[in-house]
Amino acid sequence: MDIKIHDLTFEPFITEKEIQARVAALGGQLKEKFGDQEPIFIGMLSGAFVFMADIIRAFDGDCEVSFVKYFSYEGTESTGILNEVIGVGDEVKDRTVILIEDIVDSGHTLHRFLPKVFEKNPAHVEIVSLLVKPDALKYDVPVHHIGFEIEDKFVVGYGLDYNGLGRNLGSIYKLKK
Ligand code: IMP
Ligand code: MG
C-alpha cells in the first residue's frame, strides 16, 4: 500500500522480511571475519540506528557500539556540506572499526567522514551500508558490504527519513513519480 509523508507519496520497495534476511546474512559475514577481534561498530546517526540495532545482534559476538552524527541533507537533496554534530572518538585507536551506514548516495558523506576516522589511527576500517545507489555515486568510496544496490530514487523507512518522518517504518518505500 502506498503511504503519504508530508507532501510526497511513497510505494512499497523492500519488505521487512527481505531486509531481515539480508541483515542476518551481513551479520554472519561480519562475525566470520571479525568475530574474534572485538570490533567497534560505529553507526552514522540518525539514519543507521535501526540497521545498527539489528546488525549488532546478527553479529552475535563481543563488540562495542558507538555513534557519530553528521548531516548534509535538507529534504530530498544533499547540501554538499558535511556538518559535524557528534564526531569520532579516540576509542577507535588500534581497533577494528565497522562503520555502519544506512545509505550511500553520492558518497559525499563517507568521502568526507573517512579521513576523520583514519586520523584516529584505527587498526582497520570496514564499511557496511544497507543501501547503495550506484547510479548516484560521485565519489570513489569503498563499501565492503552492501545490503541492497538500488536505483537512484529517494527512499524512506527502516531508519531513513523524509524531512524527519518515516524512520519507524519496518520496510523500505520509494518515492512514487
Ligand atoms: P551521500 O553523502 O550523498 O552519500 O548521502 C548520504 C546520506 O544522505 C545518508 O546517510 C542519508 O542520511 C541521506 N540520504 C541519501 N539518500 C537518501 C534517501 O534516498 N533517503 C533518505 N536519506 C537519504
Ligand atoms: Mg545518514
PDB file of C-alpha atoms and ligand atoms in Angstrom:
ATOM      1  CA  MET A   1       0.000   0.000   0.000  1.00  0.00           C
ATOM      2  CA  ASP A   2       1.262   3.491  -0.832  1.00  0.00           C
ATOM      3  CA  ILE A   3       1.936   5.910   2.010  1.00  0.00           C
ATOM      4  CA  LYS A   4       1.997   9.675   2.192  1.00  0.00           C
ATOM      5  CA  ILE A   5       4.733  11.576   4.091  1.00  0.00           C
ATOM      6  CA  HIS A   6       4.446  15.355   4.139  1.00  0.00           C
ATOM      7  CA  ASP A   7       3.724  16.288   0.505  1.00  0.00           C
ATOM      8  CA  LEU A   8       5.088  13.114  -1.145  1.00  0.00           C
ATOM      9  CA  THR A   9       3.724   9.644  -1.935  1.00  0.00           C
ATOM     10  CA  PHE A  10       5.868   6.540  -1.488  1.00  0.00           C
ATOM     11  CA  GLU A  11       5.305   2.962  -2.688  1.00  0.00           C
ATOM     12  CA  PRO A  12       6.475  -0.346  -1.137  1.00  0.00           C
ATOM     13  CA  PHE A  13      10.015  -1.263  -2.224  1.00  0.00           C
ATOM     14  CA  ILE A  14      11.889  -3.671   0.108  1.00  0.00           C
ATOM     15  CA  THR A  15       9.855  -5.724   2.571  1.00  0.00           C
ATOM     16  CA  GLU A  16      10.661  -6.169   6.237  1.00  0.00           C
ATOM     17  CA  LYS A  17      11.251  -9.868   5.570  1.00  0.00           C
ATOM     18  CA  GLU A  18      13.757  -9.179   2.774  1.00  0.00           C
ATOM     19  CA  ILE A  19      15.589  -6.666   4.965  1.00  0.00           C
ATOM     20  CA  GLN A  20      15.765  -9.021   7.939  1.00  0.00           C
ATOM     21  CA  ALA A  21      17.122 -11.890   5.789  1.00  0.00           C
ATOM     22  CA  ARG A  22      19.807  -9.655   4.282  1.00  0.00           C
ATOM     23  CA  VAL A  23      20.795  -8.156   7.652  1.00  0.00           C
ATOM     24  CA  ALA A  24      21.139 -11.642   9.152  1.00  0.00           C
ATOM     25  CA  ALA A  25      23.425 -12.642   6.255  1.00  0.00           C
ATOM     26  CA  LEU A  26      25.571  -9.496   6.634  1.00  0.00           C
ATOM     27  CA  GLY A  27      25.829 -10.038  10.398  1.00  0.00           C
ATOM     28  CA  GLY A  28      27.012 -13.592   9.767  1.00  0.00           C
ATOM     29  CA  GLN A  29      29.679 -12.389   7.291  1.00  0.00           C
ATOM     30  CA  LEU A  30      30.975  -9.863   9.817  1.00  0.00           C
ATOM     31  CA  LYS A  31      31.036 -12.463  12.580  1.00  0.00           C
ATOM     32  CA  GLU A  32      33.067 -14.770  10.367  1.00  0.00           C
ATOM     33  CA  LYS A  33      35.583 -12.056   9.523  1.00  0.00           C
ATOM     34  CA  PHE A  34      35.807 -10.103  12.797  1.00  0.00           C
ATOM     35  CA  GLY A  35      34.210 -12.332  15.454  1.00  0.00           C
ATOM     36  CA  ASP A  36      37.485 -12.763  17.349  1.00  0.00           C
ATOM     37  CA  GLN A  37      38.554  -9.081  17.185  1.00  0.00           C
ATOM     38  CA  GLU A  38      36.052  -7.382  19.498  1.00  0.00           C
ATOM     39  CA  PRO A  39      35.337  -4.684  16.883  1.00  0.00           C
ATOM     40  CA  ILE A  40      33.785  -1.269  17.483  1.00  0.00           C
ATOM     41  CA  PHE A  41      30.641  -0.735  15.446  1.00  0.00           C
ATOM     42  CA  ILE A  42      30.191   2.939  14.637  1.00  0.00           C
ATOM     43  CA  GLY A  43      26.730   3.902  13.452  1.00  0.00           C
ATOM     44  CA  MET A  44      26.064   7.045  11.436  1.00  0.00           C
ATOM     45  CA  LEU A  45      23.142   8.788  13.100  1.00  0.00           C
ATOM     46  CA  SER A  46      20.370   9.213  12.604  1.00  0.00           C
ATOM     47  CA  GLY A  47      19.573   7.021   9.606  1.00  0.00           C
ATOM     48  CA  ALA A  48      21.622   3.961  10.599  1.00  0.00           C
ATOM     49  CA  PHE A  49      20.190   3.464  14.092  1.00  0.00           C
ATOM     50  CA  VAL A  50      17.641   0.800  13.125  1.00  0.00           C
ATOM     51  CA  PHE A  51      20.086  -1.116  10.904  1.00  0.00           C
ATOM     52  CA  MET A  52      22.714  -0.809  13.646  1.00  0.00           C
ATOM     53  CA  ALA A  53      20.420  -2.320  16.289  1.00  0.00           C
ATOM     54  CA  ASP A  54      19.698  -5.304  14.052  1.00  0.00           C
ATOM     55  CA  ILE A  55      23.198  -5.908  12.684  1.00  0.00           C
ATOM     56  CA  ILE A  56      24.972  -5.907  16.059  1.00  0.00           C
ATOM     57  CA  ARG A  57      22.553  -8.604  17.220  1.00  0.00           C
ATOM     58  CA  ALA A  58      23.052 -10.557  13.983  1.00  0.00           C
ATOM     59  CA  PHE A  59      26.822 -10.227  14.620  1.00  0.00           C
ATOM     60  CA  ASP A  60      26.295 -12.128  17.841  1.00  0.00           C
ATOM     61  CA  GLY A  61      29.815 -11.706  19.267  1.00  0.00           C
ATOM     62  CA  ASP A  62      31.747  -9.380  21.583  1.00  0.00           C
ATOM     63  CA  CYS A  63      31.711  -5.842  20.211  1.00  0.00           C
ATOM     64  CA  GLU A  64      31.487  -2.213  21.279  1.00  0.00           C
ATOM     65  CA  VAL A  65      28.943   0.229  19.927  1.00  0.00           C
ATOM     66  CA  SER A  66      29.323   3.923  19.233  1.00  0.00           C
ATOM     67  CA  PHE A  67      27.679   6.588  17.091  1.00  0.00           C
ATOM     68  CA  VAL A  68      28.647   9.655  15.110  1.00  0.00           C
ATOM     69  CA  LYS A  69      26.322  12.263  13.672  1.00  0.00           C
ATOM     70  CA  TYR A  70      26.840  14.407  10.589  1.00  0.00           C
ATOM     71  CA  PHE A  71      24.322  15.968   8.289  1.00  0.00           C
ATOM     72  CA  SER A  72      24.309  17.291   4.764  1.00  0.00           C
ATOM     73  CA  TYR A  73      20.722  16.708   3.698  1.00  0.00           C
ATOM     74  CA  GLU A  74      17.738  19.011   3.544  1.00  0.00           C
ATOM     75  CA  GLY A  75      14.547  17.416   2.244  1.00  0.00           C
ATOM     76  CA  THR A  76      15.457  15.059  -0.587  1.00  0.00           C
ATOM     77  CA  GLU A  77      18.673  16.869  -1.632  1.00  0.00           C
ATOM     78  CA  SER A  78      22.234  16.881  -0.306  1.00  0.00           C
ATOM     79  CA  THR A  79      23.542  20.378   0.509  1.00  0.00           C
ATOM     80  CA  GLY A  80      27.112  19.299  -0.281  1.00  0.00           C
ATOM     81  CA  ILE A  81      28.414  20.438   3.112  1.00  0.00           C
ATOM     82  CA  LEU A  82      29.158  17.996   5.946  1.00  0.00           C
ATOM     83  CA  ASN A  83      28.237  19.384   9.368  1.00  0.00           C
ATOM     84  CA  GLU A  84      29.532  17.601  12.487  1.00  0.00           C
ATOM     85  CA  VAL A  85      27.200  17.097  15.452  1.00  0.00           C
ATOM     86  CA  ILE A  86      28.977  14.154  17.163  1.00  0.00           C
ATOM     87  CA  GLY A  87      32.458  13.323  15.920  1.00  0.00           C
ATOM     88  CA  VAL A  88      34.502  10.128  16.099  1.00  0.00           C
ATOM     89  CA  GLY A  89      36.196   9.453  19.472  1.00  0.00           C
ATOM     90  CA  ASP A  90      39.720   8.390  20.405  1.00  0.00           C
ATOM     91  CA  GLU A  91      38.490   4.907  21.360  1.00  0.00           C
ATOM     92  CA  VAL A  92      38.949   3.696  17.760  1.00  0.00           C
ATOM     93  CA  LYS A  93      42.758   3.841  18.040  1.00  0.00           C
ATOM     94  CA  ASP A  94      44.308   0.455  17.124  1.00  0.00           C
ATOM     95  CA  ARG A  95      40.852  -1.133  16.928  1.00  0.00           C
ATOM     96  CA  THR A  96      38.863  -2.834  14.195  1.00  0.00           C
ATOM     97  CA  VAL A  97      36.138  -0.361  13.248  1.00  0.00           C
ATOM     98  CA  ILE A  98      32.977  -1.468  11.479  1.00  0.00           C
ATOM     99  CA  LEU A  99      31.268   1.591  10.069  1.00  0.00           C
ATOM    100  CA  ILE A 100      27.515   1.231   9.678  1.00  0.00           C
ATOM    101  CA  GLU A 101      25.711   3.455   7.148  1.00  0.00           C
ATOM    102  CA  ASP A 102      22.070   3.425   6.166  1.00  0.00           C
ATOM    103  CA  ILE A 103      22.661   4.517   2.588  1.00  0.00           C
ATOM    104  CA  VAL A 104      25.464   5.660   0.309  1.00  0.00           C
ATOM    105  CA  ASP A 105      24.023   8.045  -2.239  1.00  0.00           C
ATOM    106  CA  SER A 106      26.605  10.432  -3.773  1.00  0.00           C
ATOM    107  CA  GLY A 107      29.266   9.060  -1.403  1.00  0.00           C
ATOM    108  CA  HIS A 108      29.948  12.608  -0.206  1.00  0.00           C
ATOM    109  CA  THR A 109      29.321  11.830   3.487  1.00  0.00           C
ATOM    110  CA  LEU A 110      31.703   8.844   3.530  1.00  0.00           C
ATOM    111  CA  HIS A 111      34.289  10.638   1.404  1.00  0.00           C
ATOM    112  CA  ARG A 112      34.387  13.498   3.921  1.00  0.00           C
ATOM    113  CA  PHE A 113      34.000  11.311   7.026  1.00  0.00           C
ATOM    114  CA  LEU A 114      36.620   8.603   6.367  1.00  0.00           C
ATOM    115  CA  PRO A 115      39.661  10.891   6.825  1.00  0.00           C
ATOM    116  CA  LYS A 116      38.271  11.817  10.264  1.00  0.00           C
ATOM    117  CA  VAL A 117      38.269   8.119  11.216  1.00  0.00           C
ATOM    118  CA  PHE A 118      41.753   7.413   9.822  1.00  0.00           C
ATOM    119  CA  GLU A 119      43.080  10.449  11.728  1.00  0.00           C
ATOM    120  CA  LYS A 120      42.417   8.446  14.926  1.00  0.00           C
ATOM    121  CA  ASN A 121      44.644   5.560  13.751  1.00  0.00           C
ATOM    122  CA  PRO A 122      42.291   2.585  13.782  1.00  0.00           C
ATOM    123  CA  ALA A 123      43.819  -0.834  13.004  1.00  0.00           C
ATOM    124  CA  HIS A 124      41.218  -1.472  10.301  1.00  0.00           C
ATOM    125  CA  VAL A 125      38.052   0.138   8.930  1.00  0.00           C
ATOM    126  CA  GLU A 126      35.341  -1.997   7.345  1.00  0.00           C
ATOM    127  CA  ILE A 127      32.402  -0.219   5.738  1.00  0.00           C
ATOM    128  CA  VAL A 128      28.879  -1.602   5.666  1.00  0.00           C
ATOM    129  CA  SER A 129      25.914   0.113   4.058  1.00  0.00           C
ATOM    130  CA  LEU A 130      22.396  -1.259   3.959  1.00  0.00           C
ATOM    131  CA  LEU A 131      21.701   0.549   0.683  1.00  0.00           C
ATOM    132  CA  VAL A 132      23.863   1.890  -2.148  1.00  0.00           C
ATOM    133  CA  LYS A 133      22.658   3.861  -5.177  1.00  0.00           C
ATOM    134  CA  PRO A 134      25.374   3.017  -7.757  1.00  0.00           C
ATOM    135  CA  ASP A 135      23.996   5.477 -10.348  1.00  0.00           C
ATOM    136  CA  ALA A 136      24.173   8.368  -7.870  1.00  0.00           C
ATOM    137  CA  LEU A 137      27.790   7.783  -6.757  1.00  0.00           C
ATOM    138  CA  LYS A 138      30.061  10.778  -7.348  1.00  0.00           C
ATOM    139  CA  TYR A 139      32.947   9.757  -5.082  1.00  0.00           C
ATOM    140  CA  ASP A 140      35.059   6.631  -5.172  1.00  0.00           C
ATOM    141  CA  VAL A 141      34.292   5.279  -1.692  1.00  0.00           C
ATOM    142  CA  PRO A 142      34.972   1.717  -0.542  1.00  0.00           C
ATOM    143  CA  VAL A 143      31.840  -0.081   0.635  1.00  0.00           C
ATOM    144  CA  HIS A 144      32.872  -3.603   1.637  1.00  0.00           C
ATOM    145  CA  HIS A 145      29.433  -4.963   2.475  1.00  0.00           C
ATOM    146  CA  ILE A 146      26.225  -3.855   0.754  1.00  0.00           C
ATOM    147  CA  GLY A 147      22.718  -4.878   1.743  1.00  0.00           C
ATOM    148  CA  PHE A 148      20.981  -3.842  -1.469  1.00  0.00           C
ATOM    149  CA  GLU A 149      22.031  -1.913  -4.560  1.00  0.00           C
ATOM    150  CA  ILE A 150      19.064   0.232  -5.511  1.00  0.00           C
ATOM    151  CA  GLU A 151      18.022   2.586  -8.284  1.00  0.00           C
ATOM    152  CA  ASP A 152      18.593   6.323  -7.871  1.00  0.00           C
ATOM    153  CA  LYS A 153      15.275   7.078  -6.161  1.00  0.00           C
ATOM    154  CA  PHE A 154      14.622   8.662  -2.772  1.00  0.00           C
ATOM    155  CA  VAL A 155      13.673   6.040  -0.159  1.00  0.00           C
ATOM    156  CA  VAL A 156      12.293   6.076   3.392  1.00  0.00           C
ATOM    157  CA  GLY A 157      11.789   3.579   6.208  1.00  0.00           C
ATOM    158  CA  TYR A 158      13.940   1.291   8.362  1.00  0.00           C
ATOM    159  CA  GLY A 159      15.741   4.325   9.798  1.00  0.00           C
ATOM    160  CA  LEU A 160      15.649   6.530   6.685  1.00  0.00           C
ATOM    161  CA  ASP A 161      13.555   9.680   6.766  1.00  0.00           C
ATOM    162  CA  TYR A 162      11.988  12.293   4.571  1.00  0.00           C
ATOM    163  CA  ASN A 163      12.175  15.591   6.476  1.00  0.00           C
ATOM    164  CA  GLY A 164      12.120  13.791   9.813  1.00  0.00           C
ATOM    165  CA  LEU A 165       9.346  11.298   9.165  1.00  0.00           C
ATOM    166  CA  GLY A 166       9.311   7.644   8.103  1.00  0.00           C
ATOM    167  CA  ARG A 167      12.199   6.313  10.203  1.00  0.00           C
ATOM    168  CA  ASN A 168       9.943   3.968  12.193  1.00  0.00           C
ATOM    169  CA  LEU A 169       8.604   2.084   9.170  1.00  0.00           C
ATOM    170  CA  GLY A 170       9.704  -1.579   9.271  1.00  0.00           C
ATOM    171  CA  SER A 171      10.060  -1.822   5.495  1.00  0.00           C
ATOM    172  CA  ILE A 172      11.516   0.490   2.833  1.00  0.00           C
ATOM    173  CA  TYR A 173       9.405   2.625   0.494  1.00  0.00           C
ATOM    174  CA  LYS A 174      10.484   4.529  -2.612  1.00  0.00           C
ATOM    175  CA  LEU A 175       9.295   7.849  -3.943  1.00  0.00           C
ATOM    176  CA  LYS A 176       6.441   7.449  -6.384  1.00  0.00           C
ATOM    177  CA  LYS A 177       6.607   9.538  -9.542  1.00  0.00           C
TER     178      LYS A 177
HETATM  179  P1  IMP B   1      25.625  10.912   0.450  1.00  0.00           P
HETATM  180  O1  IMP B   1      26.505  11.806   1.284  1.00  0.00           O
HETATM  181  O2  IMP B   1      25.125  11.609  -0.781  1.00  0.00           O
HETATM  182  O3  IMP B   1      26.245   9.575   0.128  1.00  0.00           O
HETATM  183  O4  IMP B   1      24.323  10.653   1.296  1.00  0.00           O
HETATM  184  C1  IMP B   1      24.405  10.026   2.485  1.00  0.00           C
HETATM  185  C2  IMP B   1      23.312  10.406   3.454  1.00  0.00           C
HETATM  186  O5  IMP B   1      22.230  11.110   2.840  1.00  0.00           O
HETATM  187  C3  IMP B   1      22.704   9.147   4.007  1.00  0.00           C
HETATM  188  O6  IMP B   1      23.400   8.689   5.129  1.00  0.00           O
HETATM  189  C4  IMP B   1      21.280   9.581   4.313  1.00  0.00           C
HETATM  190  O7  IMP B   1      21.216  10.144   5.607  1.00  0.00           O
HETATM  191  C5  IMP B   1      20.973  10.617   3.280  1.00  0.00           C
HETATM  192  N1  IMP B   1      20.248  10.022   2.127  1.00  0.00           N
HETATM  193  C6  IMP B   1      20.748   9.758   0.901  1.00  0.00           C
HETATM  194  N2  IMP B   1      19.827   9.208   0.096  1.00  0.00           N
HETATM  195  C7  IMP B   1      18.709   9.094   0.851  1.00  0.00           C
HETATM  196  C8  IMP B   1      17.402   8.559   0.590  1.00  0.00           C
HETATM  197  O8  IMP B   1      17.063   8.063  -0.508  1.00  0.00           O
HETATM  198  N3  IMP B   1      16.525   8.623   1.627  1.00  0.00           N
HETATM  199  C9  IMP B   1      16.822   9.137   2.854  1.00  0.00           C
HETATM  200  N4  IMP B   1      18.034   9.641   3.141  1.00  0.00           N
HETATM  201  C10 IMP B   1      18.969   9.618   2.148  1.00  0.00           C
HETATM  202 MG    MG B   2      22.896   9.006   7.048  1.00  0.00          MG
END
